[in-house]
Structures are given as structure tokens and as C-alpha cells.
Coordinates of C-alpha atoms and ligand atoms in Angstrom, one line a residue:
X22 CA 28.1 36.5 38.7
X23 CA 30.6 33.9 39.7
X24 CA 31.7 31.3 37.2
X25 CA 30.7 28.5 39.5
X26 CA 27.0 29.2 39.0
X27 CA 25.4 26.3 37.1
X28 CA 25.9 26.3 33.4
X29 CA 24.1 24.8 30.5
X30 CA 25.1 24.5 26.8
X31 CA 22.1 24.1 24.5
X32 CA 22.7 23.2 20.8
X33 CA 20.0 23.6 18.1
X34 CA 20.3 21.5 15.0
X35 CA 19.6 22.7 11.5
X36 CA 15.9 21.8 11.4
X37 CA 15.4 23.4 14.8
X38 CA 16.3 26.8 13.3
X39 CA 15.5 26.2 9.6
X40 CA 12.1 27.8 9.3
X41 CA 10.3 30.7 10.9
X42 CA 8.1 28.5 13.2
X43 CA 11.2 26.4 14.1
X44 CA 13.3 29.4 15.0
X45 CA 10.4 30.9 17.0
X46 CA 10.2 27.7 18.9
X47 CA 14.0 27.6 19.5
X48 CA 13.8 31.2 20.8
X49 CA 11.0 30.2 23.2
X50 CA 13.0 27.3 24.5
X51 CA 16.0 29.6 25.2
X52 CA 13.8 32.1 27.0
X53 CA 12.0 29.5 29.1
X54 CA 15.3 27.8 30.0
X55 CA 17.4 30.8 30.9
X56 CA 15.2 31.5 33.9
X57 CA 16.7 28.3 35.5
X58 CA 20.2 28.5 34.2
X59 CA 22.2 31.6 35.2
X60 CA 24.9 30.7 32.7
X61 CA 23.3 29.6 29.4
X62 CA 25.3 29.2 26.2
X63 CA 23.5 28.5 22.9
X64 CA 25.2 26.8 20.0
X65 CA 23.5 26.6 16.6
X66 CA 23.9 24.8 13.3
X67 CA 23.3 26.4 10.0
X68 CA 19.7 26.4 8.8
X69 CA 18.7 22.9 7.5
X70 CA 20.1 22.3 4.0
X71 CA 22.5 25.2 4.0
X72 CA 25.7 23.3 4.6
X73 CA 24.9 20.9 1.7
X74 CA 24.1 23.8 -0.6
X75 CA 27.3 25.6 0.3
X76 CA 29.4 22.5 -0.3
X77 CA 27.7 21.8 -3.6
X78 CA 28.3 25.4 -4.7
X79 CA 32.0 25.2 -4.0
X80 CA 32.6 21.8 -5.5
X81 CA 30.7 22.7 -8.7
X82 CA 32.3 26.1 -9.0
X83 CA 35.7 24.3 -9.1
X84 CA 34.4 22.3 -12.0
X85 CA 33.3 25.5 -13.9
X86 CA 29.6 25.3 -13.0
X87 CA 28.5 28.5 -11.2
X88 CA 24.8 27.7 -11.3
X89 CA 24.5 26.1 -7.8
X90 CA 26.4 29.1 -6.4
X91 CA 23.9 31.5 -7.9
X92 CA 21.0 29.5 -6.6
X93 CA 22.5 29.1 -3.2
X94 CA 23.3 32.9 -2.9
X95 CA 19.6 33.6 -3.7
X96 CA 18.4 30.9 -1.2
X97 CA 20.6 32.2 1.6
X98 CA 19.5 35.7 1.1
X99 CA 15.8 34.8 1.0
X100 CA 15.8 32.5 4.0
X101 CA 17.9 34.6 6.3
X102 CA 16.1 37.9 5.4
X103 CA 12.7 36.3 5.9
X104 CA 13.7 35.0 9.3
X105 CA 15.0 38.4 10.3
X106 CA 11.8 40.1 9.1
X107 CA 9.7 37.7 11.1
X108 CA 11.7 37.4 14.3
X109 CA 13.6 40.7 14.8
X110 CA 11.1 43.4 15.8
X111 CA 13.4 46.4 16.3
X112 CA 13.9 48.0 12.8
X113 CA 17.4 49.2 13.4
X114 CA 18.5 45.9 14.7
X115 CA 16.8 44.1 11.8
X116 CA 18.5 46.3 9.3
X117 CA 21.8 45.5 11.0
X118 CA 21.1 41.8 10.6
X119 CA 20.2 42.3 6.9
X120 CA 23.6 44.0 6.4
X121 CA 25.5 41.3 8.2
X122 CA 23.7 38.6 6.1
X123 CA 24.5 40.5 2.9
X124 CA 28.1 40.9 3.9
X125 CA 28.5 37.2 4.5
X126 CA 26.8 36.4 1.2
X127 CA 29.2 38.7 -0.6
X128 CA 32.1 36.8 1.1
X129 CA 30.5 33.6 -0.3
X130 CA 30.4 35.1 -3.8
X131 CA 34.1 36.1 -3.6
X132 CA 35.1 32.6 -2.4
X133 CA 33.1 30.8 -5.1
X134 CA 34.5 33.1 -7.8
X135 CA 38.0 32.4 -6.5
X136 CA 37.4 28.7 -6.5
X137 CA 36.0 29.0 -10.0
X138 CA 39.1 30.8 -11.3
X139 CA 41.5 28.4 -9.6
X140 CA 39.5 25.4 -10.7
X141 CA 40.0 23.7 -7.3
X142 CA 38.1 23.6 -4.1
X143 CA 40.9 22.7 -1.6
X144 CA 39.8 21.5 1.8
X145 CA 40.9 24.8 3.2
X146 CA 38.7 26.7 0.7
X147 CA 35.8 24.3 1.4
X148 CA 36.0 25.1 5.1
X149 CA 35.9 28.8 4.5
X150 CA 32.7 28.3 2.4
X151 CA 30.9 25.7 4.5
X152 CA 31.4 27.5 7.8
X153 CA 29.4 30.5 6.4
X154 CA 26.1 28.7 7.2
X155 CA 26.7 28.8 10.9
X156 CA 28.0 32.4 10.7
X157 CA 24.8 33.4 9.1
X158 CA 22.4 31.5 11.4
X159 CA 24.0 32.7 14.6
X160 CA 23.5 36.4 13.7
X161 CA 19.8 35.9 13.1
X162 CA 19.2 33.7 16.1
X163 CA 21.0 36.1 18.5
X164 CA 18.9 39.0 17.2
X165 CA 15.7 37.0 17.5
X166 CA 16.5 36.2 21.1
X167 CA 17.2 39.8 21.8
X168 CA 13.8 40.7 20.4
X169 CA 12.3 39.0 23.4
X170 CA 14.2 41.5 25.5
X171 CA 16.8 39.0 26.7
X172 CA 20.3 40.0 26.1
X173 CA 22.1 37.8 23.5
X174 CA 25.4 38.2 21.6
X175 CA 26.5 36.2 18.7
X176 CA 30.0 34.7 18.7
X177 CA 31.9 33.2 15.8
X178 CA 33.7 30.1 17.2
X179 CA 36.7 30.9 15.1
X180 CA 37.5 33.0 18.1
X181 CA 36.9 30.2 20.6
X182 CA 37.8 26.8 19.2
X183 CA 41.4 26.5 18.1
X184 CA 42.1 23.5 15.9
X185 CA 44.8 21.8 14.0
X186 CA 44.9 22.4 10.2
X187 CA 43.2 19.2 9.2
X188 CA 40.7 21.1 7.1
X189 CA 37.2 19.6 6.9
X190 CA 37.8 17.4 9.9
X191 CA 39.8 19.5 12.3
X192 CA 40.6 18.5 15.9
X193 CA 40.5 21.0 18.7
X194 CA 43.6 22.0 20.8
X195 CA 41.8 21.9 24.1
X196 CA 44.4 23.9 26.1
X197 CA 44.2 26.9 23.7
X198 CA 40.4 26.4 23.3
X199 CA 39.7 26.4 27.1
X200 CA 41.7 29.6 27.5
X201 CA 39.9 31.4 24.6
X202 CA 36.5 30.2 25.6
X203 CA 36.9 31.6 29.1
X204 CA 38.4 34.8 27.9
X205 CA 35.6 35.5 25.4
X206 CA 32.5 33.8 26.9
X207 CA 32.9 34.5 30.6
X208 CA 32.6 38.3 30.2
X209 CA 29.5 37.9 28.0
X210 CA 27.9 35.6 30.6
X211 CA 29.0 37.9 33.5
X212 CA 27.2 40.8 31.7
X213 CA 24.0 38.8 31.9
X214 CA 23.9 38.1 28.1
X215 CA 23.5 34.7 26.4
X216 CA 26.3 33.9 24.0
X217 CA 24.9 32.4 20.7
X218 CA 27.8 30.5 19.2
X219 CA 28.4 29.0 15.8
X220 CA 28.5 25.2 15.8
X221 CA 30.7 23.3 13.4
X222 CA 33.6 25.8 13.0
X223 CA 36.9 26.7 14.5
X224 CA 40.2 28.2 13.3
X225 CA 43.8 27.3 13.3
X226 CA 46.3 29.2 15.5
X227 CA 47.0 31.5 12.5
X228 CA 43.2 32.2 12.1
X229 CA 42.4 30.1 9.0
X230 CA 38.8 28.9 9.4
X231 CA 38.3 25.1 9.8
X232 CA 35.4 22.8 10.4
X233 CA 35.0 19.9 12.8
X234 CA 33.4 17.5 10.2
X235 CA 29.8 17.1 9.1
X236 CA 27.3 17.1 11.9
X237 CA 30.0 18.7 14.1
X238 CA 27.9 21.2 15.9
X239 CA 27.2 18.6 18.6
X240 CA 30.9 18.3 19.0
X241 CA 31.2 22.1 19.3
X242 CA 28.6 22.0 22.1
X243 CA 30.6 19.4 24.0
X244 CA 33.9 21.3 23.5
X245 CA 32.3 24.5 24.9
X246 CA 30.8 22.6 27.8
X247 CA 34.1 21.2 28.8
X248 CA 35.9 24.5 28.4
X249 CA 33.3 26.3 30.6
X250 CA 32.9 23.4 33.1
X251 CA 29.2 23.3 32.3
X252 CA 26.9 21.0 34.2
X253 CA 24.8 19.9 31.3
X254 CA 24.5 19.8 27.5
X255 CA 21.1 19.6 25.8
X256 CA 21.1 18.7 22.2
X257 CA 17.8 20.0 20.6
X258 CA 16.9 18.1 17.4
X259 CA 13.8 17.1 15.4
X260 CA 13.0 13.7 17.1
X261 CA 12.2 12.7 20.7
X262 CA 15.7 11.8 21.7
X263 CA 17.8 8.8 20.9
X264 CA 15.5 6.1 19.5
X265 CA 15.6 2.4 19.1
X266 CA 16.4 2.9 15.4
X267 CA 16.3 5.7 12.9
X268 CA 12.7 6.7 12.8
X269 CA 12.9 7.4 9.1
X270 CA 13.6 3.7 8.6
X271 CA 11.6 2.1 11.3
X272 CA 8.3 3.8 12.0
X273 CA 7.8 1.9 15.2
X274 CA 11.1 3.2 16.6
X275 CA 10.7 4.4 20.3
X276 CA 12.6 6.8 22.5
X277 CA 15.2 5.2 24.7
X278 CA 14.8 7.2 28.0
X279 CA 18.3 6.3 29.3
X280 CA 21.3 5.1 27.4
X281 CA 24.8 4.6 28.5
X282 CA 27.7 6.6 27.0
X283 CA 29.3 3.5 25.5
X284 CA 26.0 2.4 23.9
X285 CA 25.3 5.7 22.4
X286 CA 28.9 6.1 21.2
X287 CA 28.6 2.8 19.4
X288 CA 25.3 3.9 17.8
X289 CA 26.7 7.2 16.7
X290 CA 29.8 5.7 15.3
X291 CA 27.7 3.3 13.3
X292 CA 25.5 5.9 11.7
X293 CA 22.9 7.1 14.2
X294 CA 23.1 10.7 13.1
X295 CA 21.3 12.0 16.1
X296 CA 24.6 12.6 18.0
X297 CA 28.0 13.2 16.5
X298 CA 30.3 10.4 17.6
X299 CA 33.0 12.8 18.7
X300 CA 30.6 14.8 21.0
X301 CA 30.3 12.0 23.5
X302 CA 33.8 11.4 24.8
X303 CA 34.6 14.9 26.1
X304 CA 31.5 15.1 28.2
X305 CA 31.9 11.6 29.8
X306 CA 35.4 12.5 30.7
X307 CA 34.3 15.7 32.5
X308 CA 31.2 14.1 34.1
X309 CA 28.9 16.5 32.2
X310 CA 25.2 15.4 31.9
X311 CA 24.0 15.1 28.3
X312 CA 20.4 15.1 27.1
X313 CA 18.9 14.8 23.6
X314 CA 15.5 16.4 23.2
X315 CA 13.0 17.5 20.6
X316 CA 12.6 21.2 19.7
X317 CA 9.1 20.4 18.4
X318 CA 8.0 18.5 21.4
X319 CA 9.9 20.1 24.3
X320 CA 7.8 18.6 27.0
X321 CA 9.0 15.1 26.0
X322 CA 11.9 14.2 28.3
X323 CA 13.9 12.8 25.4
X324 CA 17.0 10.7 26.2
X325 CA 19.4 11.1 29.1
X326 CA 22.9 9.7 28.8
X327 CA 24.0 7.7 31.9
X328 CA 27.2 6.2 33.2
X329 CA 28.0 2.8 31.7
X330 CA 27.5 1.1 35.1
X331 CA 23.9 2.3 35.1
X332 CA 23.0 0.8 31.8
X333 CA 19.9 -1.4 31.9
X334 CA 18.4 -4.1 29.7
X335 CA 21.3 -6.6 29.9
X336 CA 20.7 -9.5 27.6
X337 CA 18.2 -7.7 25.4
X338 CA 18.5 -6.0 22.0
X339 CA 18.3 -2.3 22.8
X340 CA 18.9 -0.4 19.6
X341 CA 20.0 -0.8 16.0
X342 CA 22.0 1.6 13.9
X343 CA 23.4 1.3 10.4
X344 CA 26.1 3.0 8.4
X345 CA 25.8 3.1 4.6
X346 CA 27.9 3.9 1.6
X347 CA 30.8 1.5 2.3
X348 CA 32.7 -1.0 0.3
X349 CA 34.9 -3.9 1.4
X350 CA 38.5 -4.0 0.3
X351 CA 40.3 -7.4 0.6
X352 CA 44.0 -7.8 0.2
X353 CA 44.9 -11.4 -0.5
X354 CA 48.0 -13.4 -1.2
X355 CA 49.5 -16.7 0.0
X356 CA 52.9 -14.9 0.5
X357 CA 51.3 -12.7 3.2
X358 CA 51.4 -15.5 5.7
X359 CA 53.9 -15.0 8.4
X360 CA 55.2 -11.7 7.1
X361 CA 55.5 -9.5 10.2
X362 CA 53.8 -6.1 10.1
X363 CA 51.8 -6.6 6.9
X364 CA 48.5 -5.6 8.4
X365 CA 50.2 -2.5 10.0
X366 CA 51.6 -1.5 6.6
X367 CA 48.2 -1.9 4.9
X368 CA 46.5 0.3 7.4
X369 CA 49.3 2.9 7.4
X370 CA 49.1 3.1 3.7
X371 CA 45.4 3.7 3.8
X372 CA 45.7 6.2 6.6
X373 CA 48.4 8.1 4.7
X374 CA 45.7 8.9 2.1
X375 CA 43.6 10.4 4.9
X376 CA 41.0 7.6 4.6
X377 CA 39.3 6.3 7.7
X378 CA 38.6 2.6 8.1
X379 CA 35.4 2.1 10.1
X380 CA 35.6 -1.6 10.4
X381 CA 38.3 -4.3 10.1
X382 CA 37.1 -7.9 9.6
X383 CA 39.0 -10.4 11.7
X384 CA 40.4 -13.3 9.9
X385 CA 41.9 -16.4 11.2
X386 CA 44.1 -16.7 8.2
X387 CA 47.0 -14.4 7.5
X388 CA 46.3 -14.8 3.8
X389 CA 43.8 -12.0 3.6
X390 CA 43.0 -8.8 5.3
X391 CA 39.6 -7.3 4.8
X392 CA 38.3 -3.9 5.8
X393 CA 35.5 -1.4 5.0
X394 CA 36.2 2.0 3.6
X395 CA 33.8 4.8 2.4
X396 CA 32.7 3.8 -1.1
X397 CA 33.7 7.1 -2.7
X398 CA 37.4 6.5 -1.6
X399 CA 37.7 2.9 -2.8
X400 CA 39.6 3.8 -6.0
X401 CA 42.2 5.8 -4.0
X402 CA 42.6 2.9 -1.5
X403 CA 43.3 0.5 -4.4
X404 CA 45.8 2.9 -5.9
X405 CA 47.6 3.5 -2.6
X406 CA 47.8 -0.2 -1.9
X407 CA 49.1 -1.0 -5.4
X408 CA 51.7 1.7 -5.0
X409 CA 52.9 0.8 -1.5
X410 CA 53.0 -3.0 -2.2
X411 CA 54.6 -2.9 -5.7
X412 CA 57.4 -5.3 -4.6
X413 CA 55.0 -7.7 -3.0
X414 CA 52.8 -7.8 -6.1
X415 CA 55.8 -8.4 -8.3
X416 CA 57.0 -11.2 -6.1
X417 CA 53.5 -12.7 -6.0
X418 CA 53.3 -12.4 -2.2
X419 CA 50.1 -10.4 -2.7
X420 CA 47.9 -11.6 -5.5
X421 CA 45.1 -9.1 -5.5
X422 CA 43.2 -6.3 -4.0
X423 CA 39.5 -7.0 -4.3
X424 CA 36.7 -4.5 -3.8
X425 CA 33.1 -5.4 -3.1
X426 CA 29.7 -3.9 -4.2
X427 CA 28.2 -1.3 -1.9
X428 CA 27.7 -2.6 1.6
X429 CA 26.6 -1.3 4.9
X430 CA 27.3 -2.2 8.5
X431 CA 24.5 -2.7 11.0
X432 CA 25.3 -2.5 14.6
X433 CA 23.0 -4.2 17.1
X434 CA 23.3 -2.8 20.6
X435 CA 22.7 -5.5 23.1
X436 CA 24.5 -5.2 26.5
X437 CA 25.9 -8.5 27.6
X438 CA 25.9 -10.0 24.1
X439 CA 29.3 -11.6 24.7
X440 CA 28.3 -13.3 28.0
X441 CA 24.7 -14.4 27.4
X442 CA 24.2 -17.4 25.1
X443 CA 21.5 -17.3 22.5
X444 CA 21.2 -13.7 21.6
X445 CA 23.5 -13.9 18.6
X446 CA 21.6 -17.0 17.5
X447 CA 18.3 -15.1 17.7
X448 CA 19.8 -12.3 15.6
X449 CA 21.0 -14.7 12.9
X450 CA 17.7 -16.7 12.9
X451 CA 15.7 -13.6 12.5
X452 CA 17.8 -12.4 9.5
X453 CA 17.7 -15.9 8.0
X454 CA 13.9 -15.9 8.2
X455 CA 13.9 -12.7 6.3
X456 CA 16.3 -14.2 3.7
X457 CA 19.0 -11.7 4.5
X458 CA 22.6 -12.8 3.7
X459 CA 25.3 -11.8 6.2
X460 CA 28.6 -11.0 4.5
X461 CA 30.7 -10.6 7.7
X462 CA 30.5 -10.3 11.4
X463 CA 32.5 -8.5 14.1
X464 CA 31.9 -8.0 17.7
X465 CA 32.0 -4.4 19.0
X466 CA 35.0 -3.4 21.0
X467 CA 33.0 -3.2 24.2
X468 CA 30.7 -6.0 25.2
X469 CA 27.6 -4.4 24.0
X470 CA 27.3 -4.8 20.3
X471 CA 27.6 -7.0 17.3
X472 CA 28.3 -5.6 13.8
X473 CA 26.9 -7.3 10.7
X474 CA 28.1 -6.5 7.2
X475 CA 25.2 -6.6 4.7
X476 CA 24.6 -5.8 1.1
X477 CA 23.4 -2.2 0.8
X478 CA 20.0 -3.1 -0.4
X479 CA 19.5 -5.5 2.6
X480 CA 20.2 -2.9 5.2
X481 CA 16.8 -1.3 5.7
X482 CA 14.9 -4.6 5.7
X483 CA 17.4 -6.0 8.1
X484 CA 17.0 -3.1 10.5
X485 CA 13.2 -3.4 10.4
X486 CA 13.3 -7.2 11.0
X487 CA 15.7 -7.0 13.9
X488 CA 13.8 -4.1 15.4
X489 CA 11.1 -6.6 16.2
X490 CA 13.5 -8.2 18.8
X491 CA 13.5 -5.1 20.9
X492 CA 11.2 -5.6 23.9
X493 CA 8.2 -3.2 23.8
Ligands
ADP513 P1 20.2 18.0 13.7 O1 20.1 18.8 12.5 O2 19.3 18.4 14.8 O3 21.7 17.9 14.2 P2 20.4 15.4 12.5 O4 19.7 15.3 11.2 O5 21.9 15.6 12.5 O6 19.7 16.6 13.3 O7 20.1 14.2 13.5 C1 18.7 13.9 13.7 C2 18.2 12.8 12.8 O8 19.0 11.6 13.2 C3 16.8 12.4 13.0 O9 15.9 13.2 12.3 C4 16.8 11.0 12.6 O10 16.3 10.8 11.3 C5 18.3 10.5 12.6 N1 18.5 9.4 13.4 C6 19.2 8.3 13.0 N2 19.3 7.3 13.9 C7 18.6 7.8 14.9 C8 18.2 7.2 16.2 N3 18.6 6.0 16.6 N4 17.5 8.0 17.1 C9 17.1 9.2 16.7 N5 17.4 9.8 15.5 C10 18.1 9.1 14.6
LIG514 N1 25.9 22.5 9.6 C1 26.8 21.4 9.7 C2 26.4 20.2 8.9 O1 25.3 20.2 8.3 C3 27.1 21.0 11.2 C4 25.9 20.5 11.9 O2 24.7 20.7 11.5 O3 26.1 19.9 13.0 O4 27.1 19.3 8.8
MG515 MG1 23.3 16.7 13.6

């Protein structure tokens, strides 16, 4: 087999492998697809709920509470053993899977005990624990595929994706990753086998396990696709593709058959969990096709990502996404006016605490700088600012750092919004008619969206009322 034969990376999310019928369906999709794709690489998430349970076990063990860890160890054992019993026909192979599962659960025990003794779940320790979910699922899925008499081989992506040591949110070193992926995966593909690779995880150059951030299995799929020069990536999830809004919030949400990279990137960044925001850029750069489809409705075409120039629906609201759990921080002071570099210093101080700022609110006055941060980091932000600007506070140049109640940001995707009069007016009128108060507004960086800051409790009603503007 030459490495120029067409290649497809398929990623299954947690719900797509989380139960016996779901994993059966995923296996069927793999078997049906591999006939058409001589080089097929499968990436899988942990079973649904597992990463949350692992995280909770580690965090609570650090606080002296081992109960979640006991419960999780039991749950991991039951679910993975049941899947193996149902989906792995060959008894010797099944017993091997059982052993591998038990071995990983015993690693989990050791890690939680160590965290308990130390009284601390460092980001490094957390990554060692949370990555176990994918290491478990990949073993069961590979054996289940093999049971259909296709050849499959599980691969821990600690061998493939080399990252920096930014534990819990690591970034890949693409040069090293490309080399490793080719060295490890090409021989597997050449032997006619399907590599079944863990999503979400990587390792530093010295081998310490890392993770790519929550929801990061989509990102793993893009990284592997780039490394292997794949033609396409298909993200298999539990809904019919990228929809006009989160279907859990808007029951009338519809599939968007084609969406541009920029549009979907904006939606993903602003909370549309269906695609991890970092998974989009690498595939655009490499001209790789990306599709999002439904494991439980595989005949539905789902959503195809298209080049930005092929975007349609100019001048119309196309989709709405919302990000929750934020608070606004306002730094205010009359002495801030005209001081060069003040905004730069504020954001450097926040960045130095490892806190990301999803949104900055433009202000015409230099007397206040306002930005959103994750609500659970707001105390740290206040502390960091007070420490870094002690002199300015003392001199009275900065009067206060104010924090808001819980807010959310809704992004309305509407190609051409900057150029076509009337759309923004329509959005504000609709929200006004629903008595929804807008706390702040920013335009997206590309001319396709407007972002509205709203009180947390207004977010869902606002999404539902604006959804009515999307042409049917
Ligand atoms: P997976 O485990 O397959 O990665 P996720 O839970 O990460 O799945 O993402 C799929 C979920 O994303 C859907 O079940 C849906 O509730 C949510 N979602 C949010 N916004 C959207 C949207 N605009 N289109 C589709 N799904 C969305
Ligand atoms: N299992 C990981 C998570 O729940 C990664 C993923 O599912 O994409 O965040
Ligand atoms: Mg996901």
C-alpha cells in the first residue's frame, strides 16, 4: 500500500461509544466505511461521562474524599467489562481486554491514592488520571472492530502527539508529531489494519502524559489528519451535524448542510460544543475536508465545512451559539487615561495567571477596560490585578476592579452583518420585544458575527427568540 492512497480520519465522541448499542453502531460504521477508504484511522473519546467522573475522583481525592474514586473505579469496571462481553466474541481476546481494563483501573487507583496522600491534584497528575478514559475505550473499541474480522490495533496517542508541558491544555509540537505519527501509524496501515487511536491525550518529549483540553478528541483527529495528509475528517457525534443552535436549547434547531470554516470556528469558540474550536484551523490550513455526522443517524448527510468564499446566506442570520459561566471584570480609574500600555499590562497580568480572556469589550474611553473571564477564575483575576497594579491603586490612578454577576455571551452568525444595514437593528428589536437587556456588544473579528453579553438567566430565552430570525 502506498501512503498516497486516500485517507480518512473518523472520530467517535463519548456518546457514540458510551453504551453497547452505540459502540455496536460505531463498529458498523467503521466496517461499512473501510471498504471505500484504504487508509482509515479511527479516533475515539472516552465513554460518555467517564472524563467527568475521572476528574471528580482526582479533585475530591485531593480534598481527602475517596468516595467518588471508589464509585468511579466500580463504574469503569462495570461499563468496560460489559462492553467487552457484548462486543468481543473471541474468548481469549475478550479476556485480554478484561486484563487490560483491570490494569488501567489499577493505575487509576494508584494515582488517586497518591493524590490523596499528597493532598494535591496538580495539572500534571490530573492529566495522568483524565487520560485514562480514552486509554480504556480504545482497547475495547479496537477489540470490538476485530471481532468483525477486520484487523484493528489500538494506539495510545502518547506515542503520537508530542506536546508542550502545559498540562490540561497542551499544544502539539507538529514537527515531532508528524514524524511520530508516520513512524507508528503508516506501518499499521500498510499491514491492512485500522489504527484505533485515543483522542484527547498526548505526551511531552520526556513522556509525561498530557491532555489537549476538554472536548479535545476532535483536535486529536485534526492533528492526525494533518500528520498523515488525510483527505477527510469525519466527526461522528450524537446530533445531525452542526445545527442552527444547540438542539438541547432550541428544539426547532436544524442542520446546517454547509458552513464555512470561519463561521463554524466562531460558533465553536462561542460555545457550540459540537466541534472543538482548535480542531478547525489545522484542517483548513491543509485543505482537508471536514464533516460532522450523527452516529445514530448515519444516512443523514450532516454538515460539510466549506471554504469561506463558498459561504452562503449573506445578510441572513445563520446560527446562534452561546458561551456560559463568565463574569465581567472592569478596571476603572480616571488616572488610566493617556497612560501608555495600560491595557497591555492588564491582559499580561491576567495571562500570567494562565487565565484566558474570551472577550474584550471595546470602550471609547481610556478610563475603563472591561473583559470577560471564566466565572470560576474571577477571584484570581482580581487578586492578580490588585497585586500588579499596587502602585496605581495607591496613587489613585486606578480606583477599582469591579466584577459582575454571572453572564454569558451569545454570538449571532450572520455573514455580511457589517455591510448590510438593518440586521443588527432586527436583532436588537427582537431582543427588546422579549424584554432582554443587553449588557454589552462586540462585533466578531471577521465580518460574520455579532456578540452580545447578557445576564446568565437571559441567555436561553435570547437564543430561542433570535432563532426565529433564521430563515426556514
Ligand atoms: P461528542 O461527545 O460526540 O464529542 P459533544 O457533547 O462534545 O459530543 O458535542 C455534541 C453536542 O454539542 C450535541 O449533543 C449538542 O447538544 C451540542 N451542541 C451545541 N451547540 C450545537 C450546535 N450548534 N449544533 C450541534 N450540536 C450542538
Ligand atoms: N473525553 C474528553 C472530554 O470529555 C475528550 C473528548 O471527549 O473530546 O473532554
Ligand atoms: Mg466533543
